[in-house]
PDB file of C-alpha atoms in Angstrom:
ATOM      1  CA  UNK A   1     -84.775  14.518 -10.642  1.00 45.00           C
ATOM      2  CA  UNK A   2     -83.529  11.202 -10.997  1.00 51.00           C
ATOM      3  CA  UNK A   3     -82.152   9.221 -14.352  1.00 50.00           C
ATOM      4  CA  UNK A   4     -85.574   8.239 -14.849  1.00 60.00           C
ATOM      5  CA  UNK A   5     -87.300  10.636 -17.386  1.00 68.00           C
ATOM      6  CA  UNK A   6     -90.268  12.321 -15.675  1.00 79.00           C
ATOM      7  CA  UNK A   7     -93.317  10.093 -16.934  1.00 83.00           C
ATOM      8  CA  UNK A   8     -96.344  12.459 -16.576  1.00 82.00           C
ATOM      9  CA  UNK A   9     -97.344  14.920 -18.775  1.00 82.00           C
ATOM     10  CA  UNK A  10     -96.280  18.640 -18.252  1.00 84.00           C
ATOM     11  CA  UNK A  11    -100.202  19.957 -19.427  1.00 83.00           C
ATOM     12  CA  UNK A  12    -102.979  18.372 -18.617  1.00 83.00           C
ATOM     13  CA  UNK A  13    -104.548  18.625 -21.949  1.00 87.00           C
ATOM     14  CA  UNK A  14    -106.475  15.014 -24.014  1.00 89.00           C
ATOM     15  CA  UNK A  15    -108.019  14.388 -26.889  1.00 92.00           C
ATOM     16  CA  UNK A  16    -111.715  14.514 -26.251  1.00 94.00           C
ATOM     17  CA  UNK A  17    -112.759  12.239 -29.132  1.00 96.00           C
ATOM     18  CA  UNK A  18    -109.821   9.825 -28.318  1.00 96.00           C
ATOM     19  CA  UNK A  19    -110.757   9.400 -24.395  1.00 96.00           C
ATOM     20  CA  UNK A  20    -114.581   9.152 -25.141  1.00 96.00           C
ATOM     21  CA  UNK A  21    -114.285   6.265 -27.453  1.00 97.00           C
ATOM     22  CA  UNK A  22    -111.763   4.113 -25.549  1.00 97.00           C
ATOM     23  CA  UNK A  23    -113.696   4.935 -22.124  1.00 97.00           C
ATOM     24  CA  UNK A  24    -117.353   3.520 -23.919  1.00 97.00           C
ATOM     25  CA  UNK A  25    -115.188   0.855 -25.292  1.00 97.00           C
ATOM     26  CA  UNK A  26    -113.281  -0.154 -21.791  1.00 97.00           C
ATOM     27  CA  UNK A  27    -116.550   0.008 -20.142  1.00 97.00           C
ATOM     28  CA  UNK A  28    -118.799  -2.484 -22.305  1.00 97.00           C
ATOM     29  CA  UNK A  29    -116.085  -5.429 -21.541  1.00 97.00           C
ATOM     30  CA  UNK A  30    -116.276  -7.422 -18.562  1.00 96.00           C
ATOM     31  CA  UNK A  31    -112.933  -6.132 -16.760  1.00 96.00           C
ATOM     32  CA  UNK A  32    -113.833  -7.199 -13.378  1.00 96.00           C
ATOM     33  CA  UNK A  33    -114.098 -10.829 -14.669  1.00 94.00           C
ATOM     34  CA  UNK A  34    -110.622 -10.886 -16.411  1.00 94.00           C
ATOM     35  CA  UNK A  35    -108.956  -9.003 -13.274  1.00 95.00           C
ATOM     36  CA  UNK A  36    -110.324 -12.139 -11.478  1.00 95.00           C
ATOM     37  CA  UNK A  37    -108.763 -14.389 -13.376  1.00 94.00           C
ATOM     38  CA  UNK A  38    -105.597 -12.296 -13.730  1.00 95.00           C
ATOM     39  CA  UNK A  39    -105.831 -12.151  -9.773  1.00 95.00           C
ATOM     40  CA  UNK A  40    -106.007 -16.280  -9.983  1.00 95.00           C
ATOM     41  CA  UNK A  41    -102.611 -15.895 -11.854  1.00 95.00           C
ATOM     42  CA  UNK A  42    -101.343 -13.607  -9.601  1.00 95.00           C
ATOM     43  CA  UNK A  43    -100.536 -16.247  -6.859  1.00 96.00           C
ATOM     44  CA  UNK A  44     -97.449 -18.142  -7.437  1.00 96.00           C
ATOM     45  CA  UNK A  45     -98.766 -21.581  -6.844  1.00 97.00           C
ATOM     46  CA  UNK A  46    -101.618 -21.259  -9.534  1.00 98.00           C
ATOM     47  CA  UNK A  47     -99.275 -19.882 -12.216  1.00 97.00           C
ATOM     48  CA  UNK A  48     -96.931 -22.513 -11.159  1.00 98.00           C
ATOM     49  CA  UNK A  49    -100.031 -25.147 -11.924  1.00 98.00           C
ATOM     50  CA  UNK A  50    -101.027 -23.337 -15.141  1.00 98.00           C
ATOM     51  CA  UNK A  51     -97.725 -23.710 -16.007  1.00 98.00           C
ATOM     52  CA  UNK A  52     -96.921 -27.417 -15.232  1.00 98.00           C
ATOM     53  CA  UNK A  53    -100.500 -27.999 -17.423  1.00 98.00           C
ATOM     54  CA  UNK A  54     -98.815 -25.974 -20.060  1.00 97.00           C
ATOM     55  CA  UNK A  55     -96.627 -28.015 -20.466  1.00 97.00           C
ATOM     56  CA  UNK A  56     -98.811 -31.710 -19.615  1.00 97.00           C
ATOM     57  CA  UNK A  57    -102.206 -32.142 -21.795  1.00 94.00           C
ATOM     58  CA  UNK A  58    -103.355 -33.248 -18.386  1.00 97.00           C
ATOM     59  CA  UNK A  59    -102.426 -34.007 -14.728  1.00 98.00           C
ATOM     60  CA  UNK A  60    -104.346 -35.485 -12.158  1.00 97.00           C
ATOM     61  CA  UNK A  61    -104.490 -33.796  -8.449  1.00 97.00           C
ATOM     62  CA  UNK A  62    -101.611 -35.866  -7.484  1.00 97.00           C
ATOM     63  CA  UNK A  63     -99.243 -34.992  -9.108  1.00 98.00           C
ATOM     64  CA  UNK A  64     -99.961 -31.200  -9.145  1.00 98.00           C
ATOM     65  CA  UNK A  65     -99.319 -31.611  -5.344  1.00 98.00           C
ATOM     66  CA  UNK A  66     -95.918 -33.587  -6.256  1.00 98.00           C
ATOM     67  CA  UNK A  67     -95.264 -30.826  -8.562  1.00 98.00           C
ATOM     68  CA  UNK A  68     -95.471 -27.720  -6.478  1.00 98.00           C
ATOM     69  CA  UNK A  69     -94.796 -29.582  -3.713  1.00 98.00           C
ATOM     70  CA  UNK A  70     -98.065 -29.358  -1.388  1.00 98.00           C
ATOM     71  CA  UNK A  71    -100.233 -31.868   0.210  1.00 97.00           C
ATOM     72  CA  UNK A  72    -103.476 -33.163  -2.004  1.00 97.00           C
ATOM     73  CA  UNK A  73    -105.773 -31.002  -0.335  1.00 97.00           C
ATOM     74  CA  UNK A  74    -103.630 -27.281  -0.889  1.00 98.00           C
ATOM     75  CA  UNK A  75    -103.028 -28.663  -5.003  1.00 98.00           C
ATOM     76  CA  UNK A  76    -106.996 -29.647  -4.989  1.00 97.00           C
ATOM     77  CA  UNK A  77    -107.608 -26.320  -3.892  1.00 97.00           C
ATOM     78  CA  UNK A  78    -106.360 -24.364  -6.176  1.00 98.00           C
ATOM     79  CA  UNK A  79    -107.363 -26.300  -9.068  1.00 98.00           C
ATOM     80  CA  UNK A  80    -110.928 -25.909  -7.930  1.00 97.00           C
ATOM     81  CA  UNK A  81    -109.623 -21.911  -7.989  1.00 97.00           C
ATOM     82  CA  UNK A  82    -108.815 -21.923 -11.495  1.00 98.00           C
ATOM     83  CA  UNK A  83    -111.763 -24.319 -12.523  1.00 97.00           C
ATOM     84  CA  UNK A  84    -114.085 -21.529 -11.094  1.00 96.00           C
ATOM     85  CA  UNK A  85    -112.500 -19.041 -12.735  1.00 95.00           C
ATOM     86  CA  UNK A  86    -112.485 -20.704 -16.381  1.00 96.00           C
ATOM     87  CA  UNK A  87    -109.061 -21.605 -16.379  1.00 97.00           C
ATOM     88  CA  UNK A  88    -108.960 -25.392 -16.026  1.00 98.00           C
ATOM     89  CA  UNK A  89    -111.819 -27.844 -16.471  1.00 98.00           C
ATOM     90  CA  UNK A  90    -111.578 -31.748 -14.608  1.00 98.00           C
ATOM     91  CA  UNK A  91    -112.659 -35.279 -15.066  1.00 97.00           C
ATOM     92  CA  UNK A  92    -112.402 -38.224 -13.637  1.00 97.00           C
ATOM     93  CA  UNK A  93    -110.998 -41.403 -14.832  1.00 96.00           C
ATOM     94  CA  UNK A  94    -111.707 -43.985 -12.099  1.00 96.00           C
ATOM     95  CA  UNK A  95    -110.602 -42.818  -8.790  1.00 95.00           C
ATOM     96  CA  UNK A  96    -108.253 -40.097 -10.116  1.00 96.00           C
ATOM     97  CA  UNK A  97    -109.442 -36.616 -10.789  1.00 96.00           C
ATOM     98  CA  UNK A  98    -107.514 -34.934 -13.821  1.00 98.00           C
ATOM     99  CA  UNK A  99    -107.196 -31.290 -14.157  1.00 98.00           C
ATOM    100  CA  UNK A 100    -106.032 -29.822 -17.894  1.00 98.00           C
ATOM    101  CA  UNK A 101    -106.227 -26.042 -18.719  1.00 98.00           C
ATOM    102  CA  UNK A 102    -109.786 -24.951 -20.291  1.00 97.00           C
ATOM    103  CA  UNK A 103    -108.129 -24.080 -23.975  1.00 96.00           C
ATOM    104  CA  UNK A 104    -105.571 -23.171 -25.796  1.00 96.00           C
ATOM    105  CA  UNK A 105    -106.587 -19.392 -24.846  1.00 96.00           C
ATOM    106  CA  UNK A 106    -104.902 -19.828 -21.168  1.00 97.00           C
ATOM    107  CA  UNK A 107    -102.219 -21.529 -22.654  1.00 97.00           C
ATOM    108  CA  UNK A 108    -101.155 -18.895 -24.910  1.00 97.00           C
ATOM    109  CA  UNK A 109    -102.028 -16.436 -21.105  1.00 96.00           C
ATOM    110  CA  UNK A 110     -99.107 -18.288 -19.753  1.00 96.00           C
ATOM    111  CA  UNK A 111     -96.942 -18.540 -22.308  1.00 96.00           C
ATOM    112  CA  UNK A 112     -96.786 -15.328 -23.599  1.00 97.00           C
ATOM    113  CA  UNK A 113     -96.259 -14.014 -20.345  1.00 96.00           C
ATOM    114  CA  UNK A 114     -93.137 -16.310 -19.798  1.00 96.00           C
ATOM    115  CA  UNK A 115     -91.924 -15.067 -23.212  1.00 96.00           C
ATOM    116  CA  UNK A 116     -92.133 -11.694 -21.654  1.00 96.00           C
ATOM    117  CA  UNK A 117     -90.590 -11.906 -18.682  1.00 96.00           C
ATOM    118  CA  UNK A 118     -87.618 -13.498 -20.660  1.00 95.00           C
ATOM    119  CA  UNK A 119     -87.625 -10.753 -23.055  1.00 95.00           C
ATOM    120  CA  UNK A 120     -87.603  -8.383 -19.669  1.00 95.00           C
ATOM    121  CA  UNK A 121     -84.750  -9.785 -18.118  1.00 93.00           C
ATOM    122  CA  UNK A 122     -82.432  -9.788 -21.246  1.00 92.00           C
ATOM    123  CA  UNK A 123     -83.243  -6.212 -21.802  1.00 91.00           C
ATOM    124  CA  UNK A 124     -82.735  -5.158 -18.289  1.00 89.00           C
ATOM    125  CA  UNK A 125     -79.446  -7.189 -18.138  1.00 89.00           C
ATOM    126  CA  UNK A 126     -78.283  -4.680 -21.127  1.00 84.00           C
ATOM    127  CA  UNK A 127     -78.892  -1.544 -19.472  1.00 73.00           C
TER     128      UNK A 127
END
């Protein structure tokens, strides 16, 4: 065995009541949706675009494309991705299309996972 503790348990015993209630519960929400739009997250560019509109009330499809550093087209792309998936809503003003995230719900998504991930690396940089 290695340092690791073993992380299974050694009976294969539950608590009827316990598993019942959680399963009903875990099945009347709409997982498959949110696992979409965790998958959206999931690719690098899009967080890196959820991110930059974390950060900018709004930013037109320009200069998401200057940000991440892709052509129009890839940046337009993926902001369609995340507008189909609830994550970002657009207008346009004039000839510019601006994307901003769709509330403060994905904003608090993105930065709550940074805060993790921080909070990650300074633990596993004391072990």
């Amino acid at each position: 065995m290695t340092n690791q503790a073993k992380e299974t348990c050694d009976v294969a015993v539950f608590n009827e009541d316990k598993v019942y209630r959680v399963k009903e519960m875990v099945e009347s929400e709409n997982i498959l949706a949110v696992s979409e739009m965790f998958k959206a997250l999931c690719d690098e560019t899009r967080l890196k675009i959820a991110y930059a509109l974390t950060q900018e009330n709004k930013l037109c499809v320009c200069d998401v494309a200057h940000i991440i550093g892709s052509s129009t087209a890839t940046a337009s792309h993926h902001l369609r991705h995340l507008k189909k998936l609830g994550l970002a809503k657009s207008y346009k003003e004039g000839k510019q299309v601006y994307y901003q995230l769709d509330d403060d719900h994905v904003k608090t998504l993105i930065t709550i996972g940074l805060v993790h991930q921080k909070e990650v690396e300074r633990r596993d940089n004391l072990i």
